[in-house]
mmCIF file of C-alpha atoms in Angstrom:
data_model
loop_
_atom_site.group_PDB
_atom_site.id
_atom_site.type_symbol
_atom_site.label_atom_id
_atom_site.label_comp_id
_atom_site.label_asym_id
_atom_site.label_seq_id
_atom_site.Cartn_x
_atom_site.Cartn_y
_atom_site.Cartn_z
ATOM 1 C CA MET A 1 -18.417 11.307 39.402
ATOM 2 C CA PRO A 2 -17.841 8.846 37.281
ATOM 3 C CA CYS A 3 -18.728 9.669 33.889
ATOM 4 C CA ILE A 4 -19.084 5.906 32.740
ATOM 5 C CA SER A 5 -20.917 3.440 34.814
ATOM 6 C CA PRO A 6 -19.767 -0.441 35.199
ATOM 7 C CA ASP A 7 -22.608 -1.648 32.482
ATOM 8 C CA GLY A 8 -20.435 0.457 30.309
ATOM 9 C CA LYS A 9 -22.895 3.229 29.577
ATOM 10 C CA PRO A 10 -22.735 7.199 30.327
ATOM 11 C CA THR A 11 -23.609 8.196 33.734
ATOM 12 C CA GLY A 12 -25.562 11.491 34.336
ATOM 13 C CA SER A 13 -22.261 13.413 34.276
ATOM 14 C CA GLY A 14 -21.162 11.590 30.970
ATOM 15 C CA ILE A 15 -23.995 12.804 29.173
ATOM 16 C CA THR A 16 -23.721 16.167 30.282
ATOM 17 C CA VAL A 17 -20.348 16.303 29.171
ATOM 18 C CA LEU A 18 -21.018 14.898 25.820
ATOM 19 C CA LYS A 19 -23.666 17.326 25.244
ATOM 20 C CA SER A 20 -21.225 20.114 25.494
ATOM 21 C CA LEU A 21 -19.296 18.972 22.332
ATOM 22 C CA LYS A 22 -22.517 19.161 20.508
ATOM 23 C CA GLU A 23 -20.794 21.938 18.709
ATOM 24 C CA GLY A 24 -17.649 20.985 18.108
ATOM 25 C CA ALA A 25 -14.668 19.932 19.976
ATOM 26 C CA LEU A 26 -13.752 21.832 23.068
ATOM 27 C CA SER A 27 -10.470 21.775 25.567
ATOM 28 C CA PRO A 28 -11.139 20.200 29.221
ATOM 29 C CA GLU A 29 -11.128 23.800 30.358
ATOM 30 C CA GLU A 30 -13.657 24.906 28.068
ATOM 31 C CA ILE A 31 -15.696 21.857 29.339
ATOM 32 C CA ALA A 32 -15.121 22.926 32.847
ATOM 33 C CA SER A 33 -16.579 26.185 32.223
ATOM 34 C CA LYS A 34 -19.560 25.503 30.137
ATOM 35 C CA THR A 35 -20.491 22.488 32.565
ATOM 36 C CA GLY A 36 -19.379 24.099 35.493
ATOM 37 C CA GLN A 37 -17.839 20.613 36.436
ATOM 38 C CA PRO A 38 -14.585 21.167 38.310
ATOM 39 C CA LEU A 39 -11.723 20.515 35.794
ATOM 40 C CA PHE A 40 -10.027 17.454 37.385
ATOM 41 C CA ARG A 41 -13.439 15.815 37.144
ATOM 42 C CA VAL A 42 -13.506 16.574 33.741
ATOM 43 C CA ARG A 43 -10.487 15.598 32.449
ATOM 44 C CA SER A 44 -11.005 12.235 34.638
ATOM 45 C CA GLY A 45 -14.194 11.603 32.872
ATOM 46 C CA LEU A 46 -12.699 12.212 29.411
ATOM 47 C CA ARG A 47 -10.311 10.208 30.039
ATOM 48 C CA GLU A 48 -13.157 7.557 30.398
ATOM 49 C CA LEU A 49 -14.963 8.630 27.549
ATOM 50 C CA LYS A 50 -12.429 8.402 25.135
ATOM 51 C CA ASN A 51 -11.632 5.104 26.487
ATOM 52 C CA ALA A 52 -15.057 3.809 26.083
ATOM 53 C CA GLY A 53 -14.865 5.227 22.401
ATOM 54 C CA LEU A 54 -17.358 7.957 23.119
ATOM 55 C CA VAL A 55 -15.057 11.017 22.176
ATOM 56 C CA GLU A 56 -12.192 11.446 20.365
ATOM 57 C CA GLU A 57 -9.140 13.835 20.870
ATOM 58 C CA THR A 58 -6.939 15.398 18.559
ATOM 59 C CA GLN A 59 -4.402 18.113 19.926
ATOM 60 C CA GLU A 60 -5.576 18.653 23.258
ATOM 61 C CA LYS A 61 -9.192 19.371 22.280
ATOM 62 C CA TYR A 62 -12.583 16.355 22.638
ATOM 63 C CA GLY A 63 -15.165 15.964 20.490
ATOM 64 C CA LEU A 64 -17.667 13.525 20.023
ATOM 65 C CA SER A 65 -17.101 10.314 18.148
ATOM 66 C CA LYS A 66 -20.042 8.678 15.953
ATOM 67 C CA THR A 67 -20.624 6.595 19.026
ATOM 68 C CA GLY A 68 -20.736 9.971 21.337
ATOM 69 C CA GLU A 69 -22.857 11.513 19.001
ATOM 70 C CA LYS A 70 -25.457 8.553 19.211
ATOM 71 C CA ALA A 71 -25.103 8.353 23.076
ATOM 72 C CA ILE A 72 -27.078 12.065 22.946
ATOM 73 C CA GLN A 73 -29.549 11.364 20.432
ATOM 74 C CA MET B 1 10.330 -10.586 35.266
ATOM 75 C CA GLU B 2 12.116 -8.096 37.415
ATOM 76 C CA ALA B 3 9.957 -7.122 40.148
ATOM 77 C CA GLN B 4 8.005 -3.268 39.838
ATOM 78 C CA LYS B 5 10.331 -1.521 42.121
ATOM 79 C CA GLU B 6 8.006 0.288 44.931
ATOM 80 C CA GLU B 7 8.696 3.999 45.219
ATOM 81 C CA THR B 8 8.591 5.568 48.559
ATOM 82 C CA GLY B 9 9.936 8.783 50.269
ATOM 83 C CA PHE B 10 9.436 11.710 52.176
ATOM 84 C CA PRO B 11 8.770 14.688 49.526
ATOM 85 C CA VAL B 12 10.727 18.450 50.310
ATOM 86 C CA LEU B 13 8.982 21.418 49.594
ATOM 87 C CA GLY B 14 9.892 23.093 46.145
ATOM 88 C CA GLN B 15 9.666 19.278 44.213
ATOM 89 C CA THR B 16 7.023 18.301 41.597
ATOM 90 C CA ALA B 17 4.626 15.946 43.515
ATOM 91 C CA PRO B 18 4.886 12.683 42.377
ATOM 92 C CA ASP B 19 1.976 11.693 39.977
ATOM 93 C CA PHE B 20 -0.547 8.870 40.976
ATOM 94 C CA GLU B 21 -3.710 7.335 39.519
ATOM 95 C CA ALA B 22 -5.820 6.315 42.445
ATOM 96 C CA VAL B 23 -9.491 4.618 42.719
ATOM 97 C CA THR B 24 -11.776 7.513 44.848
ATOM 98 C CA THR B 25 -15.036 7.780 45.874
ATOM 99 C CA GLN B 26 -15.163 10.253 42.740
ATOM 100 C CA GLY B 27 -13.992 7.698 39.832
ATOM 101 C CA THR B 28 -10.220 7.122 39.022
ATOM 102 C CA LEU B 29 -8.026 10.134 39.350
ATOM 103 C CA ARG B 30 -4.776 11.239 38.824
ATOM 104 C CA LEU B 31 -2.521 13.491 40.321
ATOM 105 C CA SER B 32 -2.287 15.478 36.850
ATOM 106 C CA ASP B 33 -6.336 15.727 37.071
ATOM 107 C CA TYR B 34 -5.530 18.974 39.264
ATOM 108 C CA LYS B 35 -3.092 21.041 36.891
ATOM 109 C CA GLY B 36 -3.987 24.515 36.970
ATOM 110 C CA THR B 37 -5.518 24.525 40.365
ATOM 111 C CA TRP B 38 -4.410 24.394 43.604
ATOM 112 C CA LEU B 39 -4.490 21.173 45.470
ATOM 113 C CA ILE B 40 -4.707 20.264 49.264
ATOM 114 C CA LEU B 41 -4.043 16.520 49.158
ATOM 115 C CA PHE B 42 -4.696 15.384 52.696
ATOM 116 C CA SER B 43 -4.738 11.909 54.394
ATOM 117 C CA HIS B 44 -6.440 10.570 57.643
ATOM 118 C CA PRO B 45 -5.942 7.689 59.768
ATOM 119 C CA ALA B 46 -9.228 5.738 59.242
ATOM 120 C CA ASP B 47 -12.622 5.942 58.165
ATOM 121 C CA PHE B 48 -15.348 5.830 61.066
ATOM 122 C CA THR B 49 -12.961 7.178 64.033
ATOM 123 C CA PRO B 50 -13.964 10.747 65.862
ATOM 124 C CA VAL B 51 -11.238 12.856 65.264
ATOM 125 C CA CYS B 52 -11.259 11.990 61.484
ATOM 126 C CA THR B 53 -14.873 12.578 61.081
ATOM 127 C CA THR B 54 -14.734 15.848 63.014
ATOM 128 C CA GLU B 55 -12.002 16.957 60.361
ATOM 129 C CA PHE B 56 -14.180 15.769 57.310
ATOM 130 C CA MET B 57 -16.722 18.309 58.459
ATOM 131 C CA ALA B 58 -14.456 21.091 59.355
ATOM 132 C CA PHE B 59 -12.836 20.390 55.895
ATOM 133 C CA THR B 60 -16.539 20.547 54.259
ATOM 134 C CA GLU B 61 -16.888 23.736 55.999
ATOM 135 C CA ILE B 62 -14.220 25.631 54.295
ATOM 136 C CA TYR B 63 -14.459 23.821 51.144
ATOM 137 C CA ASP B 64 -16.645 26.726 49.257
ATOM 138 C CA GLU B 65 -13.706 29.038 50.470
ATOM 139 C CA LEU B 66 -11.114 26.945 49.016
ATOM 140 C CA LYS B 67 -13.050 27.005 45.795
ATOM 141 C CA LYS B 68 -12.971 31.005 45.765
ATOM 142 C CA ARG B 69 -9.087 30.386 45.883
ATOM 143 C CA ASN B 70 -9.065 27.992 43.139
ATOM 144 C CA THR B 71 -8.250 25.312 45.735
ATOM 145 C CA GLU B 72 -9.569 21.445 45.404
ATOM 146 C CA LEU B 73 -9.358 19.110 47.964
ATOM 147 C CA LEU B 74 -8.480 14.863 48.291
ATOM 148 C CA GLY B 75 -8.758 13.139 51.083
ATOM 149 C CA LEU B 76 -6.821 9.846 51.388
ATOM 150 C CA SER B 77 -6.490 6.584 53.620
ATOM 151 C CA VAL B 78 -5.834 3.063 53.414
ATOM 152 C CA ASP B 79 -9.103 2.264 53.496
ATOM 153 C CA SER B 80 -11.618 0.691 50.431
ATOM 154 C CA VAL B 81 -13.533 2.948 48.394
ATOM 155 C CA SER B 82 -16.597 0.453 49.911
ATOM 156 C CA SER B 83 -15.539 1.544 53.474
ATOM 157 C CA HIS B 84 -15.035 5.238 52.323
ATOM 158 C CA ILE B 85 -18.673 5.512 50.257
ATOM 159 C CA ALA B 86 -20.297 3.817 53.978
ATOM 160 C CA TRP B 87 -18.489 6.796 56.323
ATOM 161 C CA ILE B 88 -19.741 9.724 53.811
ATOM 162 C CA ARG B 89 -22.979 8.096 53.639
ATOM 163 C CA ASN B 90 -22.745 8.142 57.318
ATOM 164 C CA CYS B 91 -21.489 11.581 57.734
ATOM 165 C CA GLU B 92 -24.676 12.959 55.604
ATOM 166 C CA GLU B 93 -26.810 10.377 57.866
ATOM 167 C CA LYS B 94 -26.032 10.750 61.103
ATOM 168 C CA MET B 95 -24.020 14.631 61.406
ATOM 169 C CA GLY B 96 -25.895 16.211 58.395
ATOM 170 C CA VAL B 97 -22.909 16.983 56.234
ATOM 171 C CA LYS B 98 -22.528 15.816 52.753
ATOM 172 C CA ILE B 99 -18.957 15.361 52.189
ATOM 173 C CA PRO B 100 -18.344 16.924 48.403
ATOM 174 C CA PHE B 101 -14.929 16.193 47.489
ATOM 175 C CA PRO B 102 -12.808 12.826 46.253
ATOM 176 C CA ILE B 103 -11.214 10.575 49.058
ATOM 177 C CA ILE B 104 -8.786 8.411 47.623
ATOM 178 C CA ALA B 105 -8.947 4.621 48.514
ATOM 179 C CA ASP B 106 -5.249 3.895 48.995
ATOM 180 C CA LEU B 107 -5.707 -0.130 50.366
ATOM 181 C CA ASN B 108 -2.168 -0.932 48.814
ATOM 182 C CA LYS B 109 -0.388 2.353 50.431
ATOM 183 C CA GLU B 110 0.804 3.056 47.040
ATOM 184 C CA VAL B 111 -0.008 6.644 47.507
ATOM 185 C CA ALA B 112 0.787 6.626 50.982
ATOM 186 C CA LYS B 113 4.464 5.846 50.361
ATOM 187 C CA LYS B 114 5.358 8.115 47.762
ATOM 188 C CA PHE B 115 4.211 10.829 49.816
ATOM 189 C CA GLY B 116 5.975 10.022 53.025
ATOM 190 C CA MET B 117 2.307 9.328 54.969
ATOM 191 C CA ILE B 118 3.126 6.360 57.343
ATOM 192 C CA HIS B 119 5.268 7.140 59.832
ATOM 193 C CA PRO B 120 5.718 3.726 61.832
ATOM 194 C CA GLN B 121 6.572 5.457 65.190
ATOM 195 C CA GLN B 122 2.706 6.787 65.372
ATOM 196 C CA SER B 123 1.352 3.509 63.348
ATOM 197 C CA LYS B 124 2.688 1.130 61.268
ATOM 198 C CA THR B 125 -0.273 0.459 59.251
ATOM 199 C CA GLU B 126 -2.285 3.813 59.284
ATOM 200 C CA THR B 127 -1.405 7.218 57.699
ATOM 201 C CA VAL B 128 -0.882 10.100 59.938
ATOM 202 C CA ARG B 129 -3.067 13.644 59.406
ATOM 203 C CA CYS B 130 -1.008 15.003 56.448
ATOM 204 C CA VAL B 131 -1.814 17.971 54.412
ATOM 205 C CA PHE B 132 0.228 18.514 51.275
ATOM 206 C CA ILE B 133 -0.428 21.959 49.500
ATOM 207 C CA ILE B 134 0.238 21.743 45.380
ATOM 208 C CA ASP B 135 -0.124 24.386 43.573
ATOM 209 C CA PRO B 136 -1.512 24.727 39.830
ATOM 210 C CA GLU B 137 2.501 23.620 38.267
ATOM 211 C CA SER B 138 2.380 20.259 40.574
ATOM 212 C CA LYS B 139 4.921 21.729 43.244
ATOM 213 C CA ILE B 140 4.985 21.197 46.651
ATOM 214 C CA ARG B 141 4.388 24.233 48.361
ATOM 215 C CA ALA B 142 3.649 23.400 52.265
ATOM 216 C CA MET B 143 3.435 20.374 53.826
ATOM 217 C CA LEU B 144 2.028 19.829 57.801
ATOM 218 C CA TYR B 145 2.566 16.846 59.571
ATOM 219 C CA TYR B 146 -0.307 16.074 62.706
ATOM 220 C CA PRO B 147 -0.086 12.993 65.058
ATOM 221 C CA LEU B 148 -3.111 10.821 65.287
ATOM 222 C CA THR B 149 -4.449 12.516 68.402
ATOM 223 C CA THR B 150 -4.513 15.678 67.213
ATOM 224 C CA GLY B 151 -7.260 17.315 64.455
ATOM 225 C CA ARG B 152 -5.923 20.116 62.136
ATOM 226 C CA ASN B 153 -6.533 23.594 62.350
ATOM 227 C CA MET B 154 -9.015 24.738 59.281
ATOM 228 C CA ALA B 155 -8.434 28.247 59.883
ATOM 229 C CA GLU B 156 -4.559 27.757 59.815
ATOM 230 C CA ILE B 157 -5.139 25.656 56.579
ATOM 231 C CA LEU B 158 -7.341 28.788 54.688
ATOM 232 C CA ARG B 159 -4.642 31.207 56.003
ATOM 233 C CA LEU B 160 -1.629 29.088 54.615
ATOM 234 C CA ILE B 161 -3.381 28.932 51.163
ATOM 235 C CA ASP B 162 -3.878 32.694 51.489
ATOM 236 C CA ALA B 163 -0.280 33.532 52.363
ATOM 237 C CA LEU B 164 1.151 31.558 49.263
ATOM 238 C CA GLN B 165 -1.404 33.066 46.717
ATOM 239 C CA THR B 166 -0.226 36.536 48.251
ATOM 240 C CA SER B 167 3.105 35.619 47.934
ATOM 241 C CA ASP B 168 3.200 34.664 44.453
ATOM 242 C CA LYS B 169 0.808 37.262 43.671
ATOM 243 C CA TYR B 170 2.784 40.105 44.396
ATOM 244 C CA LYS B 171 6.560 38.502 45.387
ATOM 245 C CA VAL B 172 6.105 39.116 48.777
ATOM 246 C CA ALA B 173 6.617 37.189 52.062
ATOM 247 C CA THR B 174 3.960 37.153 54.876
ATOM 248 C CA PRO B 175 5.005 37.520 58.609
ATOM 249 C CA ALA B 176 4.067 35.747 61.800
ATOM 250 C CA ASN B 177 0.239 35.346 62.271
ATOM 251 C CA TRP B 178 -0.215 37.343 58.849
ATOM 252 C CA LYS B 179 -3.527 37.104 57.692
ATOM 253 C CA PRO B 180 -5.181 38.522 54.509
ATOM 254 C CA GLY B 181 -5.288 43.223 54.627
ATOM 255 C CA ASP B 182 -2.120 42.743 57.002
ATOM 256 C CA PRO B 183 1.348 44.357 55.766
ATOM 257 C CA VAL B 184 3.053 42.043 54.002
ATOM 258 C CA VAL B 185 6.792 41.797 53.872
ATOM 259 C CA VAL B 186 9.063 43.154 51.015
ATOM 260 C CA PRO B 187 11.845 40.787 50.042
ATOM 261 C CA PRO B 188 15.402 41.850 51.848
ATOM 262 C CA PRO B 189 17.708 43.779 49.652
ATOM 263 C CA SER B 190 20.344 42.041 48.529
ATOM 264 C CA THR B 191 23.248 44.463 47.933
ATOM 265 C CA ALA B 192 24.325 47.310 50.150
ATOM 266 C CA GLU B 193 23.297 49.888 47.321
ATOM 267 C CA GLN B 194 19.773 48.162 47.388
ATOM 268 C CA ALA B 195 19.484 48.477 51.265
ATOM 269 C CA GLU B 196 20.350 52.325 50.921
ATOM 270 C CA GLU B 197 17.643 52.545 48.487
ATOM 271 C CA ARG B 198 14.944 50.498 50.189
ATOM 272 C CA LEU B 199 14.636 53.545 53.259
ATOM 273 C CA LYS B 200 13.577 55.680 50.256
ATOM 274 C CA GLN B 201 11.383 53.525 48.853
ATOM 275 C CA GLY B 202 8.142 54.601 51.098
ATOM 276 C CA PHE B 203 7.575 51.372 52.546
ATOM 277 C CA GLU B 204 7.102 51.143 56.499
ATOM 278 C CA CYS B 205 10.961 50.256 57.318
ATOM 279 C CA LYS B 206 11.762 49.117 61.030
ATOM 280 C CA ASP B 207 15.481 48.867 59.537
ATOM 281 C CA TRP B 208 16.770 48.390 55.944
ATOM 282 C CA TYR B 209 16.119 44.377 56.154
ATOM 283 C CA LEU B 210 12.249 44.506 57.473
ATOM 284 C CA CYS B 211 10.442 46.644 55.492
ATOM 285 C CA THR B 212 6.237 46.093 55.091
ATOM 286 C CA LYS B 213 3.902 47.398 52.396
ATOM 287 C CA LYS B 214 -0.047 46.811 52.094
ATOM 288 C CA VAL B 215 -1.296 45.113 49.254
ATOM 289 C CA PRO B 216 -4.910 44.464 47.978
ATOM 290 C CA GLU B 217 -7.124 41.888 50.220
ATOM 291 C CA GLY B 218 -7.467 38.481 48.112
ATOM 292 C CA ALA B 219 -4.806 36.801 46.125
#
């Protein structure tokens, strides 16, 4: 399911992905394993979350941005 | 400005599947999002049509079995995402079946043309019933084409996944009508010396070129 709703806020799936990154950056495979979401959906969701500025990608791992941290507080 | 070249084609077995980005009922997906998993990309002629509805219910029935085999489903037709959503809601309300996999809304036929899903002798506007089995490295490993009149056989699709995964895991081939648990075919020898040795290697052999062995069930 999409991770960003039309109003630009993270959806339930998006929040699940963001929360999985609380303890540090993870690869899409690690996020899929941690959240139980299918890998294809995690990859697509990470793209949306990155475009929305909620996650940052470094060396194929994804971590929370400052905005992402605020979104799950 | 030069017009963007339209990509069309009929894929062949073994080629890397053409990548795409498409709007689906589960958000925007790329083929590359499926890297690392097996994928069944399949097209249907149109939403709210009887044979397609039976197929979608049947694909849903085998979805859990496919997931056990690290395999995902991705549907496609040239209908809009609103039409897809209305149809899957109808399937749930009227047939009691919740469609769990995404469906591409290929309104501009971009993906359909890349994969040769439109066969003008069948229909100039709708996609025929195609099945592309794409492996974790994005190679096209098998293709099925069915006409508009004929619904697909899910047991055969599941069997095909099992056969391909067994072939990859054990470096063997599978004979006619093979099903998991049946003996598999050992690749034929390529030299006279190997042919001589083959008969002493403990396989079940009809002759030097047709030898079988058992492999554990479940790839």
